[in-house]
GROMACS .gro file of C-alpha atoms in nm:
model
  355
    1MET     CA    1  15.526  14.166   4.130
    2ASP     CA    2  15.449  14.317   4.473
    3PHE     CA    3  15.698  14.309   4.744
    4SER     CA    4  15.591  14.311   5.130
    5LEU     CA    5  15.781  14.232   5.446
    6PHE     CA    6  15.666  13.928   5.666
    7TYR     CA    7  15.740  13.881   6.031
    8PHE     CA    8  15.732  13.568   6.210
    9ALA     CA    9  16.029  13.550   6.477
   10ASN     CA   10  16.177  13.221   6.586
   11ASP     CA   11  16.275  13.347   6.945
   12SER     CA   12  16.052  13.581   7.136
   13THR     CA   13  16.279  13.517   7.447
   14GLY     CA   14  16.583  13.729   7.352
   15ALA     CA   15  16.706  14.052   7.507
   16ALA     CA   16  16.441  14.263   7.655
   17ASP     CA   17  16.562  14.597   7.493
   18ASN     CA   18  16.463  14.659   7.126
   19ARG     CA   19  16.266  14.358   7.061
   20TYR     CA   20  16.061  14.516   6.814
   21GLU     CA   21  16.338  14.731   6.629
   22LEU     CA   22  16.348  14.500   6.327
   23LEU     CA   23  15.966  14.526   6.284
   24LEU     CA   24  15.968  14.912   6.309
   25GLU     CA   25  16.281  14.979   6.137
   26GLY     CA   26  16.192  14.749   5.863
   27ALA     CA   27  15.852  14.899   5.829
   28LYS     CA   28  16.003  15.251   5.794
   29PHE     CA   29  16.238  15.126   5.535
   30ALA     CA   30  15.957  14.937   5.343
   31ASP     CA   31  15.734  15.257   5.385
   32ARG     CA   32  16.003  15.477   5.213
   33ASN     CA   33  16.105  15.227   4.939
   34GLY     CA   34  15.768  15.133   4.757
   35PHE     CA   35  15.700  14.820   4.935
   36SER     CA   36  15.338  14.711   4.937
   37ALA     CA   37  15.269  14.597   5.298
   38VAL     CA   38  15.405  14.478   5.631
   39TRP     CA   39  15.233  14.164   5.770
   40THR     CA   40  15.242  14.046   6.144
   41PRO     CA   41  15.122  13.729   6.270
   42GLU     CA   42  14.918  13.584   6.567
   43ARG     CA   43  15.105  13.350   6.768
   44HIS     CA   44  15.023  13.214   7.120
   45PHE     CA   45  15.201  13.045   7.412
   46HIS     CA   46  15.535  12.962   7.242
   47PRO     CA   47  15.870  13.120   7.167
   48PHE     CA   48  15.833  13.043   6.797
   49GLY     CA   49  15.641  13.350   6.674
   50GLY     CA   50  15.565  13.458   7.020
   51LEU     CA   51  15.660  13.820   6.957
   52TYR     CA   52  15.318  13.847   6.792
   53PRO     CA   53  15.024  13.743   7.001
   54ASN     CA   54  14.808  14.028   6.858
   55PRO     CA   55  14.874  14.147   6.498
   56SER     CA   56  14.626  14.445   6.563
   57VAL     CA   57  14.864  14.580   6.827
   58THR     CA   58  15.178  14.548   6.617
   59GLY     CA   59  14.978  14.692   6.321
   60ALA     CA   60  14.881  15.010   6.540
   61ALA     CA   61  15.270  15.040   6.606
   62VAL     CA   62  15.343  15.009   6.245
   63ALA     CA   63  15.061  15.261   6.153
   64ALA     CA   64  15.236  15.513   6.391
   65VAL     CA   65  15.580  15.521   6.208
   66THR     CA   66  15.466  15.490   5.851
   67GLU     CA   67  15.258  15.683   5.611
   68ARG     CA   68  15.166  15.475   5.289
   69ILE     CA   69  15.241  15.105   5.344
   70GLY     CA   70  14.978  14.844   5.389
   71ILE     CA   71  14.930  14.712   5.734
   72ARG     CA   72  14.815  14.341   5.745
   73ALA     CA   73  14.745  14.073   5.948
   74GLY     CA   74  14.921  13.745   5.859
   75SER     CA   75  14.699  13.617   6.015
   76VAL     CA   76  14.423  13.678   6.247
   77VAL     CA   77  14.322  13.316   6.385
   78ALA     CA   78  13.944  13.388   6.340
   79PRO     CA   79  13.796  13.104   6.571
   80LEU     CA   80  13.998  13.224   6.875
   81HIS     CA   81  13.806  13.572   6.860
   82HIS     CA   82  13.447  13.706   6.843
   83PRO     CA   83  13.391  13.869   6.495
   84LEU     CA   84  13.271  14.172   6.677
   85ARG     CA   85  13.625  14.218   6.842
   86ILE     CA   86  13.806  14.161   6.524
   87ALA     CA   87  13.635  14.431   6.348
   88GLU     CA   88  13.649  14.661   6.615
   89GLU     CA   89  14.034  14.650   6.689
   90TRP     CA   90  14.097  14.649   6.315
   91SER     CA   91  13.884  14.940   6.253
   92VAL     CA   92  14.083  15.146   6.496
   93VAL     CA   93  14.414  15.060   6.307
   94ASP     CA   94  14.238  15.148   5.982
   95ASN     CA   95  14.152  15.489   6.138
   96LEU     CA   96  14.500  15.520   6.281
   97SER     CA   97  14.671  15.465   5.926
   98ASN     CA   98  14.403  15.647   5.742
   99GLY     CA   99  14.261  15.335   5.549
  100ARG     CA  100  14.572  15.107   5.512
  101VAL     CA  101  14.457  14.796   5.665
  102GLY     CA  102  14.411  14.433   5.532
  103LEU     CA  103  14.355  14.098   5.706
  104SER     CA  104  14.424  13.732   5.621
  105PHE     CA  105  14.212  13.500   5.829
  106ALA     CA  106  14.344  13.167   5.944
  107SER     CA  107  14.155  12.865   6.090
  108GLY     CA  108  14.443  12.792   6.346
  109TRP     CA  109  14.638  12.458   6.372
  110HIS     CA  110  14.763  12.415   6.719
  111ALA     CA  111  14.519  12.286   6.980
  112THR     CA  112  14.709  12.473   7.251
  113ASP     CA  113  14.600  12.799   7.098
  114PHE     CA  114  14.251  12.705   7.148
  115ALA     CA  115  14.286  12.745   7.515
  116LEU     CA  116  14.143  13.090   7.451
  117ARG     CA  117  13.830  12.926   7.277
  118PRO     CA  118  13.835  12.563   7.316
  119GLU     CA  119  13.474  12.492   7.188
  120ASN     CA  120  13.580  12.629   6.845
  121TYR     CA  121  13.860  12.383   6.781
  122GLU     CA  122  13.662  12.108   6.610
  123ASN     CA  123  13.468  12.325   6.351
  124ARG     CA  124  13.750  12.579   6.306
  125ARG     CA  125  13.754  12.569   5.929
  126GLN     CA  126  13.381  12.633   5.890
  127ILE     CA  127  13.406  12.894   6.176
  128LEU     CA  128  13.672  13.072   5.979
  129LEU     CA  129  13.447  13.103   5.652
  130ASP     CA  130  13.157  13.211   5.872
  131GLN     CA  131  13.359  13.492   6.035
  132VAL     CA  132  13.507  13.622   5.734
  133GLU     CA  133  13.168  13.706   5.608
  134GLN     CA  134  13.070  13.840   5.943
  135VAL     CA  135  13.369  14.092   5.975
  136ARG     CA  136  13.308  14.194   5.616
  137ALA     CA  137  12.962  14.286   5.721
  138LEU     CA  138  13.050  14.465   6.024
  139TRP     CA  139  13.305  14.659   5.841
  140ARG     CA  140  13.054  14.791   5.583
  141GLY     CA  141  12.838  14.923   5.870
  142GLU     CA  142  12.599  14.612   5.912
  143ARG     CA  143  12.477  14.457   6.258
  144ILE     CA  144  12.503  14.092   6.349
  145ALA     CA  145  12.287  13.908   6.584
  146VAL     CA  146  12.432  13.826   6.933
  147THR     CA  147  12.322  13.718   7.287
  148ASP     CA  148  12.400  13.970   7.544
  149GLY     CA  149  12.507  13.890   7.935
  150VAL     CA  150  12.139  13.845   8.037
  151GLY     CA  151  12.043  13.630   7.749
  152ASN     CA  152  11.882  13.902   7.524
  153GLU     CA  153  11.902  13.891   7.163
  154GLN     CA  154  12.082  14.213   7.023
  155ARG     CA  155  12.209  14.318   6.690
  156LEU     CA  156  12.522  14.511   6.712
  157GLY     CA  157  12.774  14.686   6.500
  158ILE     CA  158  13.125  14.848   6.558
  159TYR     CA  159  13.271  15.190   6.653
  160PRO     CA  160  13.467  15.367   6.514
  161PRO     CA  161  13.348  15.314   6.164
  162PRO     CA  162  13.670  15.226   5.951
  163VAL     CA  163  13.801  15.452   5.669
  164GLN     CA  164  13.787  15.176   5.400
  165PRO     CA  165  13.438  15.097   5.290
  166GLU     CA  166  13.549  14.739   5.193
  167LEU     CA  167  13.802  14.550   5.411
  168PRO     CA  168  14.060  14.382   5.183
  169VAL     CA  169  14.069  14.017   5.301
  170TRP     CA  170  14.289  13.723   5.230
  171VAL     CA  171  14.246  13.357   5.358
  172THR     CA  172  14.564  13.190   5.486
  173SER     CA  173  14.649  12.813   5.368
  174ALA     CA  174  14.915  12.586   5.496
  175GLY     CA  175  14.879  12.405   5.161
  176GLY     CA  176  14.534  12.220   5.174
  177VAL     CA  177  14.378  12.278   4.803
  178GLU     CA  178  14.017  12.292   4.944
  179THR     CA  179  14.135  12.625   5.142
  180PHE     CA  180  14.268  12.753   4.814
  181ARG     CA  181  13.909  12.676   4.650
  182ASN     CA  182  13.739  12.818   4.958
  183ALA     CA  183  13.939  13.135   4.937
  184GLY     CA  184  13.844  13.195   4.581
  185ARG     CA  185  13.480  13.099   4.638
  186SER     CA  186  13.464  13.368   4.933
  187GLY     CA  187  13.614  13.643   4.709
  188SER     CA  188  13.926  13.656   4.917
  189GLY     CA  189  14.296  13.688   4.835
  190LEU     CA  190  14.518  13.396   4.936
  191LEU     CA  191  14.820  13.394   5.169
  192THR     CA  192  15.044  13.081   5.159
  193HIS     CA  193  15.389  12.961   5.201
  194LEU     CA  194  15.645  12.687   5.073
  195LEU     CA  195  15.655  12.477   5.400
  196GLY     CA  196  15.556  12.146   5.292
  197GLN     CA  197  15.479  12.215   4.939
  198ASP     CA  198  15.691  12.273   4.635
  199LEU     CA  199  15.651  12.510   4.317
  200ASP     CA  200  15.477  12.244   4.120
  201ASP     CA  201  15.221  12.167   4.386
  202LEU     CA  202  15.149  12.526   4.443
  203ALA     CA  203  15.115  12.611   4.083
  204HIS     CA  204  14.808  12.345   4.080
  205LYS     CA  205  14.661  12.489   4.391
  206ILE     CA  206  14.684  12.833   4.258
  207ALA     CA  207  14.520  12.726   3.931
  208GLU     CA  208  14.232  12.577   4.133
  209TYR     CA  209  14.204  12.925   4.348
  210ARG     CA  210  14.181  13.105   4.021
  211LYS     CA  211  13.901  12.876   3.890
  212ALA     CA  212  13.691  12.935   4.211
  213VAL     CA  213  13.758  13.332   4.179
  214ALA     CA  214  13.652  13.308   3.810
  215ALA     CA  215  13.332  13.122   3.910
  216LEU     CA  216  13.216  13.417   4.097
  217GLY     CA  217  13.181  13.622   3.777
  218ARG     CA  218  13.266  13.939   3.939
  219PRO     CA  219  13.183  14.244   3.726
  220ASP     CA  220  13.498  14.419   3.828
  221GLY     CA  221  13.700  14.169   3.655
  222TRP     CA  222  13.906  14.092   3.975
  223THR     CA  223  14.096  13.750   3.918
  224GLY     CA  224  14.233  13.719   4.284
  225HIS     CA  225  14.555  13.793   4.463
  226VAL     CA  226  14.823  13.537   4.590
  227ALA     CA  227  15.072  13.633   4.839
  228LEU     CA  228  15.355  13.381   4.888
  229MET     CA  229  15.560  13.392   5.199
  230VAL     CA  230  15.943  13.311   5.159
  231HIS     CA  231  16.259  13.351   5.367
  232ALA     CA  232  16.456  13.654   5.225
  233PHE     CA  233  16.828  13.775   5.292
  234LEU     CA  234  17.020  13.909   5.000
  235GLY     CA  235  17.383  14.006   4.965
  236GLU     CA  236  17.656  14.050   4.699
  237ASP     CA  237  17.816  13.698   4.722
  238GLU     CA  238  17.613  13.370   4.728
  239ASP     CA  239  17.850  13.155   4.899
  240ALA     CA  240  17.900  13.426   5.173
  241VAL     CA  241  17.515  13.455   5.211
  242ARG     CA  242  17.479  13.081   5.252
  243GLU     CA  243  17.714  13.059   5.530
  244THR     CA  244  17.555  13.354   5.700
  245VAL     CA  245  17.204  13.212   5.681
  246ARG     CA  246  17.292  12.852   5.736
  247ALA     CA  247  17.291  12.838   6.115
  248PRO     CA  248  16.991  13.084   6.183
  249LEU     CA  249  16.765  12.959   5.895
  250GLY     CA  250  16.848  12.594   6.013
  251ASP     CA  251  16.746  12.664   6.356
  252TYR     CA  252  16.445  12.843   6.233
  253LEU     CA  253  16.337  12.533   6.029
  254ARG     CA  254  16.396  12.305   6.327
  255SER     CA  255  16.180  12.520   6.541
  256SER     CA  256  15.901  12.524   6.291
  257LEU     CA  257  15.918  12.145   6.212
  258GLY     CA  258  15.584  12.117   6.377
  259LEU     CA  259  15.437  12.298   6.074
  260LEU     CA  260  15.553  12.020   5.859
  261LEU     CA  261  15.326  11.752   6.020
  262GLY     CA  262  15.130  11.592   5.752
  263SER     CA  263  15.376  11.723   5.484
  264GLN     CA  264  15.590  11.478   5.269
  265LEU     CA  265  15.940  11.405   5.208
  266ASP     CA  266  16.011  11.171   4.909
  267GLY     CA  267  15.659  11.086   4.886
  268ARG     CA  268  15.638  10.971   5.266
  269ARG     CA  269  15.405  11.147   5.518
  270ILE     CA  270  15.619  11.295   5.806
  271ASP     CA  271  15.502  11.279   6.194
  272ALA     CA  272  15.765  11.514   6.328
  273SER     CA  273  15.667  11.422   6.681
  274LYS     CA  274  15.780  11.062   6.631
  275LEU     CA  275  16.142  11.159   6.460
  276SER     CA  276  16.459  11.091   6.598
  277PRO     CA  277  16.709  11.348   6.656
  278GLU     CA  278  16.913  11.220   6.369
  279ASP     CA  279  16.618  11.209   6.151
  280VAL     CA  280  16.553  11.592   6.244
  281ASP     CA  281  16.894  11.698   6.162
  282PHE     CA  282  16.852  11.526   5.816
  283ILE     CA  283  16.539  11.692   5.740
  284VAL     CA  284  16.656  12.031   5.852
  285ALA     CA  285  16.975  11.994   5.632
  286ARG     CA  286  16.762  11.878   5.332
  287SER     CA  287  16.511  12.160   5.395
  288PHE     CA  288  16.784  12.421   5.417
  289ASP     CA  289  16.922  12.318   5.090
  290ARG     CA  290  16.569  12.334   4.921
  291TYR     CA  291  16.478  12.681   5.060
  292PHE     CA  292  16.828  12.806   4.986
  293ASP     CA  293  16.848  12.679   4.622
  294ASP     CA  294  16.484  12.660   4.509
  295GLY     CA  295  16.232  12.811   4.776
  296GLY     CA  296  16.329  13.163   4.901
  297LEU     CA  297  16.486  13.494   4.811
  298LEU     CA  298  16.841  13.377   4.946
  299GLY     CA  299  17.166  13.473   4.785
  300THR     CA  300  17.231  13.750   4.513
  301VAL     CA  301  16.973  13.977   4.362
  302ASP     CA  302  17.035  13.810   4.032
  303LYS     CA  303  16.960  13.455   4.177
  304ALA     CA  304  16.657  13.608   4.355
  305GLU     CA  305  16.532  13.772   4.035
  306ARG     CA  306  16.522  13.420   3.854
  307MET     CA  307  16.306  13.295   4.178
  308VAL     CA  308  16.058  13.588   4.142
  309GLU     CA  309  16.014  13.514   3.764
  310ARG     CA  310  15.941  13.150   3.849
  311PHE     CA  311  15.678  13.266   4.136
  312ARG     CA  312  15.529  13.510   3.872
  313ALA     CA  313  15.492  13.205   3.618
  314ILE     CA  314  15.277  12.997   3.860
  315GLY     CA  315  15.056  13.279   3.931
  316VAL     CA  316  15.194  13.450   4.248
  317ASP     CA  317  15.118  13.833   4.277
  318GLU     CA  318  15.322  13.938   4.587
  319VAL     CA  319  15.635  13.790   4.756
  320ALA     CA  320  15.584  13.852   5.133
  321CYS     CA  321  15.962  13.850   5.249
  322LEU     CA  322  16.021  13.678   5.582
  323ILE     CA  323  16.327  13.853   5.720
  324ASP     CA  324  16.329  13.788   6.091
  325PHE     CA  325  16.447  13.413   6.089
  326GLY     CA  326  16.739  13.476   6.350
  327LEU     CA  327  17.001  13.721   6.186
  328PRO     CA  328  17.109  13.999   6.363
  329THR     CA  329  16.888  14.302   6.326
  330PRO     CA  330  17.158  14.545   6.173
  331ALA     CA  331  17.261  14.266   5.916
  332VAL     CA  332  16.892  14.227   5.820
  333LEU     CA  333  16.839  14.610   5.806
  334ALA     CA  334  17.150  14.642   5.580
  335SER     CA  335  17.020  14.340   5.353
  336LEU     CA  336  16.694  14.556   5.285
  337GLU     CA  337  16.903  14.751   5.038
  338HIS     CA  338  16.956  14.452   4.816
  339LEU     CA  339  16.592  14.336   4.848
  340ASN     CA  340  16.480  14.685   4.732
  341ARG     CA  341  16.710  14.652   4.431
  342LEU     CA  342  16.524  14.322   4.343
  343ARG     CA  343  16.185  14.506   4.393
  344GLU     CA  344  16.291  14.785   4.137
  345ARG     CA  345  16.414  14.513   3.891
  346THR     CA  346  16.090  14.302   3.900
  347THR     CA  347  15.826  14.572   3.943
  348ALA     CA  348  15.749  14.756   3.626
  349ASP     CA  349  15.752  15.115   3.730
  350GLY     CA  350  15.963  15.068   4.043
  351GLU     CA  351  15.734  15.210   4.292
  352GLY     CA  352  15.549  14.922   4.411
  353PRO     CA  353  15.182  14.846   4.346
  354ALA     CA  354  14.909  15.065   4.225
  355SER     CA  355  14.661  15.199   4.478
   0.00000   0.00000   0.00000
């Protein structure tokens, strides 16, 4: 099992000093201790996740303070950008990091985000798949057809050329099984989470992803790569950890409730915008219990080890540990020692993934 750090902060409006301390210090720790990657997202126009409007910028910062760890977008919202711009920016980061970049592409879900490219909202899922292939082609040194400012057709490529000859690619899915299949058909890895889906649901969708990868018949025998984002905070005593994370994780879940639109609770579809405050409190309390007991790396190393084995059993290749859900930075950084103990126990050689 690979381990990585994942960032998607709840509140981007806190103190102006050291807003990125946890990102940079966490990345340094992960770099020193054999973690596989650091993921930063793309999020616009809202405090939830708003520390990260451009993962290529935060990726460049991580590149400057690390030496070996993978630097990944989790995710680039492809329909908001021109593929030339995506490939250019990340080629720079690939050069700054000496070839450590990887991108997960997402279609986007908030209509407000598409203030940047409103014309792409309706067909965003197809645009995502098209742009994955365009960015891959640009990365290999190919050119794509575009129209310039005076209406002339041009074929353009990117500069500087990247270090890696092939771009490592994932596709992000919030749970739709067809997105899992499309990720497999495109020969991409898969990045997903447990908001709105449980492990049984996820096991079925991963199986569908693996079938789609197998149908490609790749000569190198690649069977895909599944990264699962989970909330993570470990300590010596389970009850103490539960009380430590209860308020911040509850607040985080409350802030992210919009991500649950279309998910299910007890077989019923939820429209979060129509819930009463009492209903919201109930769902947050239920969600907290589920994530703490059965959906995250929360508690002790022993408990988390059992969760990792459950993830492994359903086909997860990498646990992307979301650590910035509201706890004080010093506490999170201290807890990384426990997370590293877990990584050492569940990685065969204790040194992270093979290159």
